[in-house]
């Protein structure tokens, strides 16, 4: 077991600015803790009440993604700290910490840490550096959001030709497009029947030019509709994928809640058993 004293404390980046007497004084506020291999130090979502300094051993920090796969954020080595984020913002733990081997840790409470940072502001740079490094690693590992916007995902996968086909189909199915065609046909027929004086018909009955134009329009719109149908299949696939991820996330959250309840039940039974033993011992 590593001997944890003020000399060792001064060798860690966060506390290297301390004078020997200051390190000795701060050392009194640390609580020494030991964890066996595979033992959980804290779980994701637990309340955070102290910062951990690895004295010996290695500690794995990990989270679960939306598929339930474990993502290792960091392996804390001797001299490194972890658990500082929850300590600073009063929020729950953002990861799960597990001892990879028999590990000795030193725990520093929030009030003691705040007092230390006020006394040694330069140590805040190292704390910010640790936070920044953790955020950078997290950004590199976790890129996808759990709940995605289907419209944003679809828009990101479509090419410009597909977007154009979708817009043309939307326009062709609107009432304004129908009214525009009716007006054009009506004016075309009235003019070419010679019903308006001084206007010379340019496409007399049986309106061959109009028939050709309508046929070309029908062919063009048919192709666009087919493209739009293929596009709709792509949209349905993206939505189905997102729904699957959301359902999987809900399933994982339920499983996580069951796990937490089981852990709480185990702790409660252990405490009740200890109370019962104490009562028997006193009697």
Coordinates of C-alpha atoms in Angstrom, one line a residue:
X1 CA 0.0 0.0 0.0
X2 CA 1.3 3.5 -0.9
X3 CA 2.2 5.7 2.0
X4 CA 0.0 8.8 1.6
X5 CA 1.6 11.8 3.2
X6 CA 2.3 15.5 2.5
X7 CA 5.4 14.6 0.3
X8 CA 3.3 12.4 -1.9
X9 CA 0.5 15.0 -2.0
X10 CA 2.9 17.7 -3.2
X11 CA 3.8 15.4 -6.2
X12 CA 0.2 15.6 -7.6
X13 CA -0.4 18.4 -10.1
X14 CA -3.4 19.8 -8.2
X15 CA -1.7 20.2 -4.9
X16 CA 1.9 20.9 -5.9
X17 CA 1.6 24.6 -4.9
X18 CA 1.2 23.8 -1.2
X19 CA 3.9 24.5 1.3
X20 CA 4.9 21.5 3.5
X21 CA 2.9 22.9 6.5
X22 CA -0.1 23.6 4.2
X23 CA 0.0 20.1 2.7
X24 CA 0.2 18.6 6.2
X25 CA -2.9 20.7 7.3
X26 CA -4.9 19.7 4.1
X27 CA -3.9 16.1 4.6
X28 CA -6.0 16.0 7.8
X29 CA -9.2 16.7 5.7
X30 CA -8.6 13.6 3.4
X31 CA -10.4 10.4 4.1
X32 CA -8.5 7.3 3.2
X33 CA -10.6 4.6 1.4
X34 CA -9.8 1.2 0.0
X35 CA -11.7 -0.6 -2.8
X36 CA -11.3 -4.2 -3.9
X37 CA -10.9 -5.2 -7.6
X38 CA -14.2 -4.8 -9.4
X39 CA -15.8 -2.8 -6.5
X40 CA -18.0 0.1 -7.5
X41 CA -16.9 3.4 -6.0
X42 CA -20.0 5.3 -7.3
X43 CA -22.7 4.8 -9.9
X44 CA -24.0 7.1 -12.6
X45 CA -26.6 9.4 -11.0
X46 CA -25.4 9.1 -7.5
X47 CA -25.0 12.3 -5.5
X48 CA -21.5 13.6 -5.4
X49 CA -20.0 14.7 -2.1
X50 CA -16.2 14.4 -2.5
X51 CA -13.3 14.5 -4.9
X52 CA -11.2 11.4 -5.2
X53 CA -7.4 11.2 -5.6
X54 CA -6.0 7.9 -6.7
X55 CA -3.1 7.0 -4.3
X56 CA -2.6 3.5 -5.7
X57 CA -4.3 1.2 -8.2
X58 CA -6.4 2.2 -11.3
X59 CA -10.0 3.3 -11.5
X60 CA -12.2 3.0 -14.6
X61 CA -14.7 5.8 -15.4
X62 CA -17.5 4.7 -17.8
X63 CA -21.0 5.5 -19.1
X64 CA -23.6 3.5 -21.1
X65 CA -24.6 4.8 -24.5
X66 CA -28.2 4.5 -25.9
X67 CA -27.6 0.9 -27.0
X68 CA -26.4 -0.1 -23.6
X69 CA -22.8 -0.5 -24.6
X70 CA -20.2 0.6 -22.0
X71 CA -18.0 3.5 -23.1
X72 CA -14.8 4.0 -21.1
X73 CA -14.2 7.7 -20.5
X74 CA -11.0 7.4 -18.6
X75 CA -8.8 5.2 -16.5
X76 CA -7.5 7.2 -13.5
X77 CA -4.0 6.4 -12.5
X78 CA -2.1 7.2 -9.3
X79 CA -1.8 11.0 -8.8
X80 CA -4.9 11.7 -10.9
X81 CA -8.3 13.0 -9.6
X82 CA -11.8 12.2 -10.6
X83 CA -15.3 13.0 -9.4
X84 CA -14.6 16.7 -9.4
X85 CA -17.5 17.7 -11.6
X86 CA -20.4 16.7 -9.3
X87 CA -18.5 18.2 -6.4
X88 CA -18.4 21.6 -8.1
X89 CA -21.9 21.9 -9.5
X90 CA -23.8 19.9 -6.8
X91 CA -25.1 17.6 -9.6
X92 CA -25.3 13.8 -9.7
X93 CA -22.4 11.7 -10.8
X94 CA -22.0 11.7 -14.6
X95 CA -20.2 8.4 -14.8
X96 CA -19.7 5.1 -13.0
X97 CA -16.4 4.5 -11.2
X98 CA -15.1 1.0 -10.7
X99 CA -11.8 -0.1 -9.2
X100 CA -9.8 -2.2 -11.8
X101 CA -7.6 -3.6 -9.1
X102 CA -7.2 -3.2 -5.4
X103 CA -7.0 0.6 -5.1
X104 CA -6.3 3.1 -2.3
X105 CA -8.1 6.5 -2.7
X106 CA -8.1 9.7 -0.8
X107 CA -11.4 11.6 -0.6
X108 CA -11.7 15.4 -0.1
X109 CA -15.0 17.0 0.8
X110 CA -16.5 19.9 -1.1
X111 CA -16.1 22.5 1.6
X112 CA -12.4 21.6 2.1
X113 CA -11.8 21.7 -1.6
X114 CA -13.4 25.2 -2.0
X115 CA -11.4 26.4 0.9
X116 CA -8.2 25.0 -0.7
X117 CA -9.0 26.7 -4.0
X118 CA -9.5 30.0 -2.3
X119 CA -6.2 29.7 -0.6
X120 CA -4.4 28.5 -3.7
X121 CA -6.1 30.1 -6.8
X122 CA -3.4 28.8 -9.1
X123 CA -4.6 25.2 -8.4
X124 CA -7.8 26.1 -10.2
X125 CA -5.9 26.0 -13.5
X126 CA -5.1 22.3 -12.9
X127 CA -8.6 21.6 -11.9
X128 CA -10.0 23.3 -15.0
X129 CA -7.4 21.4 -17.1
X130 CA -8.7 18.1 -15.7
X131 CA -12.3 19.2 -16.5
X132 CA -11.4 20.3 -20.0
X133 CA -9.6 17.0 -20.7
X134 CA -12.5 15.1 -19.5
X135 CA -14.9 17.1 -21.7
X136 CA -12.7 16.7 -24.7
X137 CA -12.6 12.9 -24.2
X138 CA -16.4 12.8 -23.7
X139 CA -17.0 14.8 -26.9
X140 CA -14.8 12.5 -28.9
X141 CA -16.5 9.4 -27.5
X142 CA -20.1 10.4 -27.4
X143 CA -21.2 12.2 -30.5
X144 CA -24.8 11.0 -31.2
X145 CA -27.8 12.3 -29.3
X146 CA -30.2 9.8 -27.8
X147 CA -33.4 11.6 -28.8
X148 CA -33.0 12.7 -32.4
X149 CA -35.2 15.0 -34.5
X150 CA -36.5 13.0 -37.4
X151 CA -36.9 16.0 -39.7
X152 CA -33.3 17.1 -39.0
X153 CA -31.9 13.6 -39.6
X154 CA -33.9 13.2 -42.9
X155 CA -32.8 16.6 -44.1
X156 CA -29.2 15.7 -43.5
X157 CA -29.4 12.5 -45.5
X158 CA -31.2 13.9 -48.6
X159 CA -29.4 15.2 -51.7
X160 CA -30.4 18.3 -53.6
X161 CA -32.2 16.3 -56.3
X162 CA -34.3 14.5 -53.7
X163 CA -35.1 17.8 -51.9
X164 CA -36.1 19.4 -55.2
X165 CA -38.3 16.4 -56.1
X166 CA -40.0 16.6 -52.7
X167 CA -40.7 20.3 -53.1
X168 CA -42.1 19.9 -56.7
X169 CA -44.4 17.0 -55.5
X170 CA -45.6 19.2 -52.6
X171 CA -46.3 22.0 -55.0
X172 CA -48.1 19.8 -57.5
X173 CA -50.4 18.4 -54.8
X174 CA -51.5 21.9 -53.6
X175 CA -54.7 23.7 -54.4
X176 CA -52.8 26.7 -55.8
X177 CA -51.2 24.4 -58.5
X178 CA -54.7 23.1 -59.5
X179 CA -56.1 26.6 -59.7
X180 CA -53.2 27.8 -61.8
X181 CA -53.6 24.9 -64.3
X182 CA -57.4 25.6 -64.5
X183 CA -56.8 29.3 -65.2
X184 CA -54.1 28.5 -67.9
X185 CA -56.3 25.9 -69.6
X186 CA -59.3 28.2 -69.5
X187 CA -57.5 31.2 -70.9
X188 CA -55.7 29.0 -73.5
X189 CA -59.0 27.6 -74.8
X190 CA -60.9 30.9 -74.8
X191 CA -58.1 32.6 -76.7
X192 CA -57.7 29.8 -79.3
X193 CA -61.4 29.5 -79.9
X194 CA -61.4 33.1 -81.1
X195 CA -63.8 34.3 -78.4
X196 CA -61.6 37.4 -77.6
X197 CA -61.6 39.9 -80.4
X198 CA -58.3 41.2 -81.7
X199 CA -56.4 38.2 -80.3
X200 CA -55.2 35.8 -83.0
X201 CA -55.5 32.1 -82.1
X202 CA -52.1 30.5 -82.0
X203 CA -53.2 26.9 -81.2
X204 CA -56.6 26.4 -82.8
X205 CA -58.9 23.4 -82.1
X206 CA -58.1 20.6 -81.3
X207 CA -55.4 22.4 -79.3
X208 CA -52.4 20.2 -80.3
X209 CA -49.9 22.4 -78.6
X210 CA -51.9 22.4 -75.4
X211 CA -52.3 18.6 -75.6
X212 CA -48.5 18.2 -76.0
X213 CA -47.8 20.5 -73.1
X214 CA -50.2 18.7 -70.8
X215 CA -48.8 15.3 -71.8
X216 CA -45.2 16.5 -71.1
X217 CA -46.4 17.9 -67.7
X218 CA -48.1 14.6 -66.8
X219 CA -44.9 12.6 -67.7
X220 CA -42.7 15.0 -65.7
X221 CA -45.0 15.0 -62.7
X222 CA -45.2 11.1 -62.8
X223 CA -41.4 10.9 -62.7
X224 CA -41.3 13.4 -59.8
X225 CA -44.0 11.4 -57.9
X226 CA -42.0 8.2 -58.3
X227 CA -38.9 10.0 -56.9
X228 CA -41.0 11.3 -54.1
X229 CA -42.2 7.8 -53.3
X230 CA -38.6 6.6 -53.0
X231 CA -37.9 9.6 -50.8
X232 CA -40.8 8.7 -48.6
X233 CA -39.3 5.2 -48.1
X234 CA -36.1 6.8 -47.0
X235 CA -38.0 9.0 -44.5
X236 CA -39.8 6.0 -43.1
X237 CA -36.6 4.2 -42.6
X238 CA -35.0 7.1 -40.7
X239 CA -38.0 7.5 -38.5
X240 CA -38.1 3.7 -37.8
X241 CA -34.4 3.8 -36.8
X242 CA -35.0 6.7 -34.5
X243 CA -38.1 5.1 -32.9
X244 CA -36.0 2.0 -32.4
X245 CA -33.3 4.0 -30.6
X246 CA -35.8 5.8 -28.4
X247 CA -37.5 2.5 -27.5
X248 CA -34.1 0.9 -26.7
X249 CA -33.1 3.9 -24.6
X250 CA -36.4 3.6 -22.6
X251 CA -35.7 -0.1 -22.1
X252 CA -32.1 0.6 -20.9
X253 CA -33.4 3.3 -18.5
X254 CA -36.0 0.9 -17.0
X255 CA -33.2 -1.7 -16.6
X256 CA -31.0 0.9 -14.9
X257 CA -33.8 1.8 -12.5
X258 CA -34.3 -1.9 -11.7
X259 CA -30.6 -2.2 -11.0
X260 CA -30.6 0.9 -8.8
X261 CA -33.6 -0.4 -6.8
X262 CA -31.9 -3.8 -6.4
X263 CA -28.8 -2.0 -5.1
X264 CA -30.8 0.1 -2.7
X265 CA -32.6 -3.0 -1.5
X266 CA -29.3 -4.8 -0.9
X267 CA -27.9 -1.8 1.1
X268 CA -31.1 -1.6 3.1
X269 CA -31.1 -5.3 3.9
X270 CA -27.4 -5.1 4.9
X271 CA -28.2 -2.2 7.3
X272 CA -31.2 -3.9 8.8
X273 CA -29.1 -7.0 9.3
X274 CA -26.5 -4.9 11.1
X275 CA -29.1 -3.2 13.2
X276 CA -30.5 -6.6 14.2
X277 CA -27.0 -7.9 15.1
X278 CA -26.4 -4.8 17.2
X279 CA -29.7 -5.3 19.1
X280 CA -28.9 -8.9 19.8
X281 CA -25.4 -7.9 21.0
X282 CA -26.9 -5.2 23.4
X283 CA -29.4 -7.6 24.8

